[in-house]
PDB file of C-alpha atoms in Angstrom:
ATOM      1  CA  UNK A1477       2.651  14.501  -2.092  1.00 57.00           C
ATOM      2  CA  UNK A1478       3.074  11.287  -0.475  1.00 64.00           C
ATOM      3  CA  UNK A1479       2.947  10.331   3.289  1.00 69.00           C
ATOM      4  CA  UNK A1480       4.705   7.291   4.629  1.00 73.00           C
ATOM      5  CA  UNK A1481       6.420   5.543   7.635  1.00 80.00           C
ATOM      6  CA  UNK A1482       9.620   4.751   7.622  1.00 82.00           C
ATOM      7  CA  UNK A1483      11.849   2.964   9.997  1.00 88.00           C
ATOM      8  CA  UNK A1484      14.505   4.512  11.975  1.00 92.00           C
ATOM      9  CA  UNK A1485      18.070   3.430   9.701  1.00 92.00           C
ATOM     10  CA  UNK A1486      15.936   2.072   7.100  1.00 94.00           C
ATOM     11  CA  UNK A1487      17.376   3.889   3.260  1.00 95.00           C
ATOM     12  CA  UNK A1488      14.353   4.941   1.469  1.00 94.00           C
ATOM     13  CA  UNK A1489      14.816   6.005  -1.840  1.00 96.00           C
ATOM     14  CA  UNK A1490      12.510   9.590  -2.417  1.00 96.00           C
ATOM     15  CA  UNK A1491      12.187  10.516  -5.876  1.00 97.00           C
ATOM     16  CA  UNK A1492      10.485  13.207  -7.644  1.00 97.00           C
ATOM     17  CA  UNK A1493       9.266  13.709 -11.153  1.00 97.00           C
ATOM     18  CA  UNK A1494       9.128  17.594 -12.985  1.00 98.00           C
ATOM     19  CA  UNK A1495       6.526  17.932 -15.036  1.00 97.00           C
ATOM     20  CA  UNK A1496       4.846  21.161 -16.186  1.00 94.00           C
ATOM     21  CA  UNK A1497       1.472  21.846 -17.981  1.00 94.00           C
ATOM     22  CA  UNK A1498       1.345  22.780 -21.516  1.00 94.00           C
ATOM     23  CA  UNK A1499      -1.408  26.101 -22.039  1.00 93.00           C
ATOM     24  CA  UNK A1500      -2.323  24.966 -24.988  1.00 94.00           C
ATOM     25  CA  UNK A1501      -3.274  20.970 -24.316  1.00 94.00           C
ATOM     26  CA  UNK A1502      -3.746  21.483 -20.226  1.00 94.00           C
ATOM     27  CA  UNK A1503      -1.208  18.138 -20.895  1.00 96.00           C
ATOM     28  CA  UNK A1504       1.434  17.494 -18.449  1.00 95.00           C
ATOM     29  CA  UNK A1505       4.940  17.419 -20.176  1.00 96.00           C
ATOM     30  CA  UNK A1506       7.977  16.310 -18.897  1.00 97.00           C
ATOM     31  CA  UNK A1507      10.801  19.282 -18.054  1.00 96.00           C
ATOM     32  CA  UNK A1508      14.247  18.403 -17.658  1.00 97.00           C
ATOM     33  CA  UNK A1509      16.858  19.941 -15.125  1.00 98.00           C
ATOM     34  CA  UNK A1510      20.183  20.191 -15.972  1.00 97.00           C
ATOM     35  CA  UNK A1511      21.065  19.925 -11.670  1.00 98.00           C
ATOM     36  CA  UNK A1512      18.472  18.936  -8.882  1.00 98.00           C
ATOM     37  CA  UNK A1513      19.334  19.692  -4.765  1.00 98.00           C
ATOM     38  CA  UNK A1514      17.374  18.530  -2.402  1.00 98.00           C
ATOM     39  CA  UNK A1515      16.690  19.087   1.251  1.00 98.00           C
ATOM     40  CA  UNK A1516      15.488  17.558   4.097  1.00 98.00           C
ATOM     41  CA  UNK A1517      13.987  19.304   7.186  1.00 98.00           C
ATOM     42  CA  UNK A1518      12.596  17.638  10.324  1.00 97.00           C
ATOM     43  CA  UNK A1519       9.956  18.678  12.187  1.00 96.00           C
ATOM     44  CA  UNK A1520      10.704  21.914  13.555  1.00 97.00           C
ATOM     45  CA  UNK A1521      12.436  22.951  10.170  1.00 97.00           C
ATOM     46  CA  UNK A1522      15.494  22.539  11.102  1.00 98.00           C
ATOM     47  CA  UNK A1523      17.422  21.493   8.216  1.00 98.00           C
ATOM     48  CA  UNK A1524      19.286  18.382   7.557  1.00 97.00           C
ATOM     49  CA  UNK A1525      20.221  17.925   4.171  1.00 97.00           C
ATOM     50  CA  UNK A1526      21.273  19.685   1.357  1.00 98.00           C
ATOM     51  CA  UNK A1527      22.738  17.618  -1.567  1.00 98.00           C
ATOM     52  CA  UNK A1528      22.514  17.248  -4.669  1.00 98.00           C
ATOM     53  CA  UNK A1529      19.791  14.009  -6.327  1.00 98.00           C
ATOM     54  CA  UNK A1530      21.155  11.587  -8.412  1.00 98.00           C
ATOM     55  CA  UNK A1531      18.888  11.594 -11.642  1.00 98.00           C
ATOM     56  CA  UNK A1532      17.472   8.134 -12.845  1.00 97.00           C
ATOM     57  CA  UNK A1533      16.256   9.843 -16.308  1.00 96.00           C
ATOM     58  CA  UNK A1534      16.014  13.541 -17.481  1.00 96.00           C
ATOM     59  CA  UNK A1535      13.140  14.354 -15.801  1.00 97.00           C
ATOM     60  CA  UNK A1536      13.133  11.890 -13.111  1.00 98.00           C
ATOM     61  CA  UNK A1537      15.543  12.699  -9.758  1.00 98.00           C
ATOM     62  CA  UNK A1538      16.099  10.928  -6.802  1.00 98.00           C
ATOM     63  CA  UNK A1539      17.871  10.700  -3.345  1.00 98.00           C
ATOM     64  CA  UNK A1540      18.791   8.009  -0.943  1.00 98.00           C
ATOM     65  CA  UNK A1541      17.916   9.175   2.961  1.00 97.00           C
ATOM     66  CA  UNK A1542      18.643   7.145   5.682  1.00 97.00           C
ATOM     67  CA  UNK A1543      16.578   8.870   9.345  1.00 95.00           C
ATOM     68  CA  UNK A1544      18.837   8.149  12.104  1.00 94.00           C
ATOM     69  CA  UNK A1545      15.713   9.337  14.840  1.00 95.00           C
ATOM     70  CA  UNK A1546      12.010   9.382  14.766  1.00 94.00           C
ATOM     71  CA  UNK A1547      10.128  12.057  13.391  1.00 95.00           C
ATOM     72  CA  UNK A1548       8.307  13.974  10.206  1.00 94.00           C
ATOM     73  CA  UNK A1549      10.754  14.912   7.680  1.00 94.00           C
ATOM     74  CA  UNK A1550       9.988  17.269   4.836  1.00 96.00           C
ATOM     75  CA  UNK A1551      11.402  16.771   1.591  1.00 97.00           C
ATOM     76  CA  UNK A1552      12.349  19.787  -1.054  1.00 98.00           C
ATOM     77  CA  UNK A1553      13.840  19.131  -4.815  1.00 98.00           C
ATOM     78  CA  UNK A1554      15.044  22.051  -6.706  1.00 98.00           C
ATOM     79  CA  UNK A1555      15.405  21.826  -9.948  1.00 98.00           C
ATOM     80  CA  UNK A1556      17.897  24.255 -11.858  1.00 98.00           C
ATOM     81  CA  UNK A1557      17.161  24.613 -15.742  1.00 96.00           C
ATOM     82  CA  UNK A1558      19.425  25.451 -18.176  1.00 96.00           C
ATOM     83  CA  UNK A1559      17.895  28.927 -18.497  1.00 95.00           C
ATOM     84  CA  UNK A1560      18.950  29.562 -14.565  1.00 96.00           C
ATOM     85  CA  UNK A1561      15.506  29.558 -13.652  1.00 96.00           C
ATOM     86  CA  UNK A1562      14.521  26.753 -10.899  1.00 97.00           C
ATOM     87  CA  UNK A1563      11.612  24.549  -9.842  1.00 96.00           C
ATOM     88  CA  UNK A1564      10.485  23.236  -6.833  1.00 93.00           C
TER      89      UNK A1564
END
């Protein structure tokens, strides 16, 4: 998890990464959703967002916020695999 200031209109790009951890190795390895959404909540969990990421490679997703007010936003990706099952 990362923590960072951000401007008020400034566009920061958040991205997230999925990555699970094979038994066997204890090695992470890359999974890859076939949808991602992602939500954004501010302080007092009221939620703002709820769109779907724009992937920048299979297991790599991404989305483009712009805060219009001051305050801590949480972030939330869920990732739907092919089998129907999701990550967060």
């Amino acid at each position: 998890m990362s923590t960072e200031k951000i401007l008020v209109n400034d566009t920061v790009r958040i991205r997230v990464k999925f990555v699970d951890t094979d038994p066997t190795t204890g090695e992470q390895v890359d999974i890859y959703p076939a949808a991602v959404n992602v939500r954004i909540y501010d302080s007092e969990s009221n939620q703002l967002i709820s769109e779907s990421a724009e992937e920048l490679s299979p297991s790599i997703w991404y989305y483009d916020y712009t805060p219009t007010s001051a305050d801590t936003y949480s972030v939330k990706f869920t990732g739907t695999l092919e089998s129907g099952n999701n990550v967060i």
